[in-house]
Coordinates of C-alpha atoms and ligand atoms in Angstrom, one line a residue:
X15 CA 90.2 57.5 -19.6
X16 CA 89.2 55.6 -22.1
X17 CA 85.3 53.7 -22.3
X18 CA 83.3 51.9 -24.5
X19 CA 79.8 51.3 -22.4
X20 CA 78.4 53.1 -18.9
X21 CA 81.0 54.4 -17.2
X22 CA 80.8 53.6 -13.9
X23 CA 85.1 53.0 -13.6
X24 CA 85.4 56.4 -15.1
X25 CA 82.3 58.2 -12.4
X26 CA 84.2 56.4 -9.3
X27 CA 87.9 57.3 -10.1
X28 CA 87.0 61.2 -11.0
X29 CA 85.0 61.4 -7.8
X30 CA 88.1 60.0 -6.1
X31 CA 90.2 62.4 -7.7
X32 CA 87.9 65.1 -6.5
X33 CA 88.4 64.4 -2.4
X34 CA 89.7 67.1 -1.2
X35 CA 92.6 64.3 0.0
X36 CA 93.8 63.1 -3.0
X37 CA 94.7 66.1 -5.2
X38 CA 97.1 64.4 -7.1
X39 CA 95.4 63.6 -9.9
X40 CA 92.5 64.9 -12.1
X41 CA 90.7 63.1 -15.2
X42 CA 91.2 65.2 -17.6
X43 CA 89.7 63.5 -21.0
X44 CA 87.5 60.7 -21.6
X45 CA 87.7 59.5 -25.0
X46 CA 85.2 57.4 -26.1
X47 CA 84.3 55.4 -29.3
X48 CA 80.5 54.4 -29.4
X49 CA 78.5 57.7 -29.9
X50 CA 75.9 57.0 -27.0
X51 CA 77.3 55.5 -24.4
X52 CA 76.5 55.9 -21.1
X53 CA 80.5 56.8 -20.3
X54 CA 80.1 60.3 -22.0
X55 CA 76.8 61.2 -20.0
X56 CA 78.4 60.9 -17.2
X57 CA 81.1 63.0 -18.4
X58 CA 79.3 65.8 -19.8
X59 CA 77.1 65.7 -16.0
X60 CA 80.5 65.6 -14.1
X61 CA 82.3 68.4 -16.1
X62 CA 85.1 66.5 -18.0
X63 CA 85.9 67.1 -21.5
X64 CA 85.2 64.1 -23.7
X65 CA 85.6 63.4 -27.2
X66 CA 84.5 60.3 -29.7
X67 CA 86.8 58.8 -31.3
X68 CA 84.6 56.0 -33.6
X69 CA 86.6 53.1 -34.4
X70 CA 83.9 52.5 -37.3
X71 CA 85.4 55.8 -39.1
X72 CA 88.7 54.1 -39.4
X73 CA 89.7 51.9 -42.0
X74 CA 92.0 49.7 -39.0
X75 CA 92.7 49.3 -35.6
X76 CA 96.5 50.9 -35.9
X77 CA 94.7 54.1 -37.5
X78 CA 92.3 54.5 -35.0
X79 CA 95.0 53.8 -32.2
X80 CA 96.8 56.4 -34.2
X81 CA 94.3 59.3 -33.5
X82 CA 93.5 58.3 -29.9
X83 CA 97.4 58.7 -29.1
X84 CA 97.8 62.1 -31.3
X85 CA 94.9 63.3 -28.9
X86 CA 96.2 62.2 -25.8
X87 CA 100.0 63.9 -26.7
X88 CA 98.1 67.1 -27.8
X89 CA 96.6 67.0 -24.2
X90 CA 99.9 66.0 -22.5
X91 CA 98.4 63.4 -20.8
X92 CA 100.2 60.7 -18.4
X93 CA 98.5 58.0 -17.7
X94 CA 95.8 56.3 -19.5
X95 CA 93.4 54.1 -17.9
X96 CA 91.1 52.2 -19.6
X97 CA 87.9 51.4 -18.5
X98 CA 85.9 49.0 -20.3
X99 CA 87.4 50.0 -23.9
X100 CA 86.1 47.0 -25.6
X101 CA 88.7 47.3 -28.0
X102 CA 91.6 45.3 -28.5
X103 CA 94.9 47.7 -28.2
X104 CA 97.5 47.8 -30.7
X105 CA 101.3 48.9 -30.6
X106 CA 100.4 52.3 -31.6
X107 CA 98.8 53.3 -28.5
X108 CA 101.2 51.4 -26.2
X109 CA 104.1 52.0 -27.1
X110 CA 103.4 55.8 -27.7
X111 CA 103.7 55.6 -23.5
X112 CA 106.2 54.5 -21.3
X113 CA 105.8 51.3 -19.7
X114 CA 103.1 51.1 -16.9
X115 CA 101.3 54.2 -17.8
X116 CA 98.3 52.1 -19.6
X117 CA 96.7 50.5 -16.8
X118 CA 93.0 48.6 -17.7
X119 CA 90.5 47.2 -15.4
X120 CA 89.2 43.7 -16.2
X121 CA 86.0 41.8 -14.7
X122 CA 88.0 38.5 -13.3
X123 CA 90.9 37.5 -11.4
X124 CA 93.8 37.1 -13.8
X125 CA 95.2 35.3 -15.3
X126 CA 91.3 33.2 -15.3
X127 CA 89.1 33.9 -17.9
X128 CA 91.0 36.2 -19.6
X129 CA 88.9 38.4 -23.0
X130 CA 85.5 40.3 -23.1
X131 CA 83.2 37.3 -21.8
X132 CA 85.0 36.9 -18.3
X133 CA 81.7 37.1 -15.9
X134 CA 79.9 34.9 -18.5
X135 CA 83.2 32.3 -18.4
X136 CA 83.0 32.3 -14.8
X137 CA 79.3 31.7 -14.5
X138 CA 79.6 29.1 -17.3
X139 CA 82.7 27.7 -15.5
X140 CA 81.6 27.0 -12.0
X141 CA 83.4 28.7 -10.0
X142 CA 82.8 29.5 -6.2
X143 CA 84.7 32.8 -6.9
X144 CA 85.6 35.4 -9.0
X145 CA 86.9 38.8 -9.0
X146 CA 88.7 41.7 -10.6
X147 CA 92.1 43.1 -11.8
X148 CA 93.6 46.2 -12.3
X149 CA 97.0 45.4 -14.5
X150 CA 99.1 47.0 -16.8
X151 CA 98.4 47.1 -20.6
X152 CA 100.9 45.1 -22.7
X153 CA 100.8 44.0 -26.4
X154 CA 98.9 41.0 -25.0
X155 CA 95.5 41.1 -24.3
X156 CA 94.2 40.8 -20.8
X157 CA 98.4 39.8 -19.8
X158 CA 100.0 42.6 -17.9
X159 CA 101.4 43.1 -14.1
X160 CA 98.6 42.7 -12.4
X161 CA 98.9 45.4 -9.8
X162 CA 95.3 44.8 -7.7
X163 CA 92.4 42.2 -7.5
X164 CA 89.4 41.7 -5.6
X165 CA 87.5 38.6 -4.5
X166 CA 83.8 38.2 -5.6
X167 CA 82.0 35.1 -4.2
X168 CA 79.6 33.5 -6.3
X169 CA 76.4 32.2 -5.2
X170 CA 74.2 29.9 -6.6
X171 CA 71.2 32.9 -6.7
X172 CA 73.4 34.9 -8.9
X173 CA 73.2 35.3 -12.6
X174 CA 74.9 37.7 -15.1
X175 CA 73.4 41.1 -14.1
X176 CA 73.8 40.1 -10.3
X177 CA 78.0 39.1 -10.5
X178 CA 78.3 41.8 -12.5
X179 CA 76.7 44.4 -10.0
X180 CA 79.1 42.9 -7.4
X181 CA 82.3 42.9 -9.8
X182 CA 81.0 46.5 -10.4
X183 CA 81.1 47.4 -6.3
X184 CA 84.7 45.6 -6.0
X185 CA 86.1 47.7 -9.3
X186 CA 85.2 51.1 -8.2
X187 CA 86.9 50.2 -4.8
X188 CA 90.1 48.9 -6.3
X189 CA 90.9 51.2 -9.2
X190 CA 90.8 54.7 -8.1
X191 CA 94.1 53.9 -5.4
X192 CA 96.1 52.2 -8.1
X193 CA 95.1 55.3 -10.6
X194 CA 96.4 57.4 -7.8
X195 CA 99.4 55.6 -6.7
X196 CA 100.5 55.3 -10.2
X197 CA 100.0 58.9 -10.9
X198 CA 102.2 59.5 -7.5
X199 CA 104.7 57.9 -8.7
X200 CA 104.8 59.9 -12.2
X201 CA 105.0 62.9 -10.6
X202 CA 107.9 61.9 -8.2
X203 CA 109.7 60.7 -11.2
X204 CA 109.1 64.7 -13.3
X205 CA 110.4 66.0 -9.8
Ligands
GRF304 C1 84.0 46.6 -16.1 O1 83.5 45.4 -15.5 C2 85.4 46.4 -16.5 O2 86.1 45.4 -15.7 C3 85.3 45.8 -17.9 O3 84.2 46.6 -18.4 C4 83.3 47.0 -17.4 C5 83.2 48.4 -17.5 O4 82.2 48.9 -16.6 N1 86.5 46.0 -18.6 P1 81.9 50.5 -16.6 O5 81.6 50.9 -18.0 O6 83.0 51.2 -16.0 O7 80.6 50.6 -15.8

C-alpha cells in the first residue's frame, strides 16, 4: 500500500486480511513518502514492513515513481493499492503493472469532484450527497473503472471533519472486498 497521511485505509484492509476467513491476501509493504505520517505508525504497531520513499529527495515525479516501482518488483508484489497517496502517478509506476492491479480509493462518488479537495468541493457545492470510490488507477487522475462506491448523506450539521469521519466509515467498509476480490482474481489467473 501506498499513503501519504493517517492510514486508516491501510489499518482496515490489513485487519481484513488478517480474518481468519480471508487468507488470500496479506499487506506486505507500506511505502510511504512524508517521514511522520500517521500511515507508518500504524504500520510499525501492526507488524508490516514499511519504508519512505520522500518524493522531496527526488529531483521529479518519474524518478521518484521510478524507485517506488524498483521496490515493489524487488518485493514481488501484485497489487498496489493506494490509499491516500497525495501524489499524482506517473507512467512509470503504472505501466510497470498490468492493467487493474493499481487500484486507489478516492473521498467522492466519481466521476464528481474529481482531485485532492473532493469533501471540500462537495461541501462548497451543495450537495445532499456524497460518497466514495474505489477505481482502478489510469494515466488520468481520479478516471479509472470505478469498481465500488458508497453513499454519504450530507446534512446541514456537518462540516469538513464531520463528512470526512463518515467518508472515513464508508471507505474502510468498501475497500478491503475489492482489495480481496482483485487479489482472488490474480491468483486464479498464476494458477
Ligand atoms: C481517504 O479519504 C481517501 O479517500 C483519500 O485520502 C483519505 C485517506 O485516509 N484518497 P486515510 O489516510 O486512509 O485515513
Amino acid at each position: 500500500m501506498l499513503a501519504s497521511g493517517s492510514g486508516s485505509n491501510f489499518e482496515a484492509l490489513v485487519n481484513y486480511c488478517r480474518r481468519k476467513d480471508v487468507l488470500v491476501a496479506t499487506v506486505c509493504l507500506l511505502i510511504v513518502n512524508n517521514p511522520g505520517c500517521g500511515a507508518k505508525a500504524r504500520a510499525e504497531r501492526l507488524g508490516i514492513p514499511w519504508i519512505l520513499i520522500n518524493h522531496r529527495d527526488f529531483d521529479s515525479r518519474e524518478l521518484h515513481d521510478a524507485a517506488i516501482t524498483n521496490t515493489l518488483k524487488k518485493e514481488n508484489i501484485d497489487l498496489v493499492v493506494l490509499a491516500g497517496w497525495m501524489r499524482i502517478i506517473t507512467s512509470e509506476l503504472i505501466n510497470a503493472f498490468p492493467k487493474g492491479s493499481l487500484l486507489n480509493i478516492h473521498p467522492s462518488l466519481l466521476p464528481a469532484f474529481k482531485g485532492g479537495a473532493a469533501i471540500a468541493d462537495a461541501l462548497l457545492a451543495g450537495v445532499v450527497k456524497t460518497g466514495c470510490s474505489v477505481h482502478e488507477v489510469v494515466l488520468v487522475v481520479d478516471a479509472g473503472p470505478i469498481l465500488a462506491q458508497a453513499e454519504v448523506l450530507i446534512t446541514k450539521a456537518d462540516d469538513h471533519e464531520s463528512l470526512s469521519a463518515k467518508i472515513h466509515q464508508q471507505e474502510h467498509l468498501i475497500l478491503p472486498p475489492i482489495v480481496l476480490a482483485k487479489a482472488r482474481h490474480l491468483a486464479q489467473n498464476y494458477g
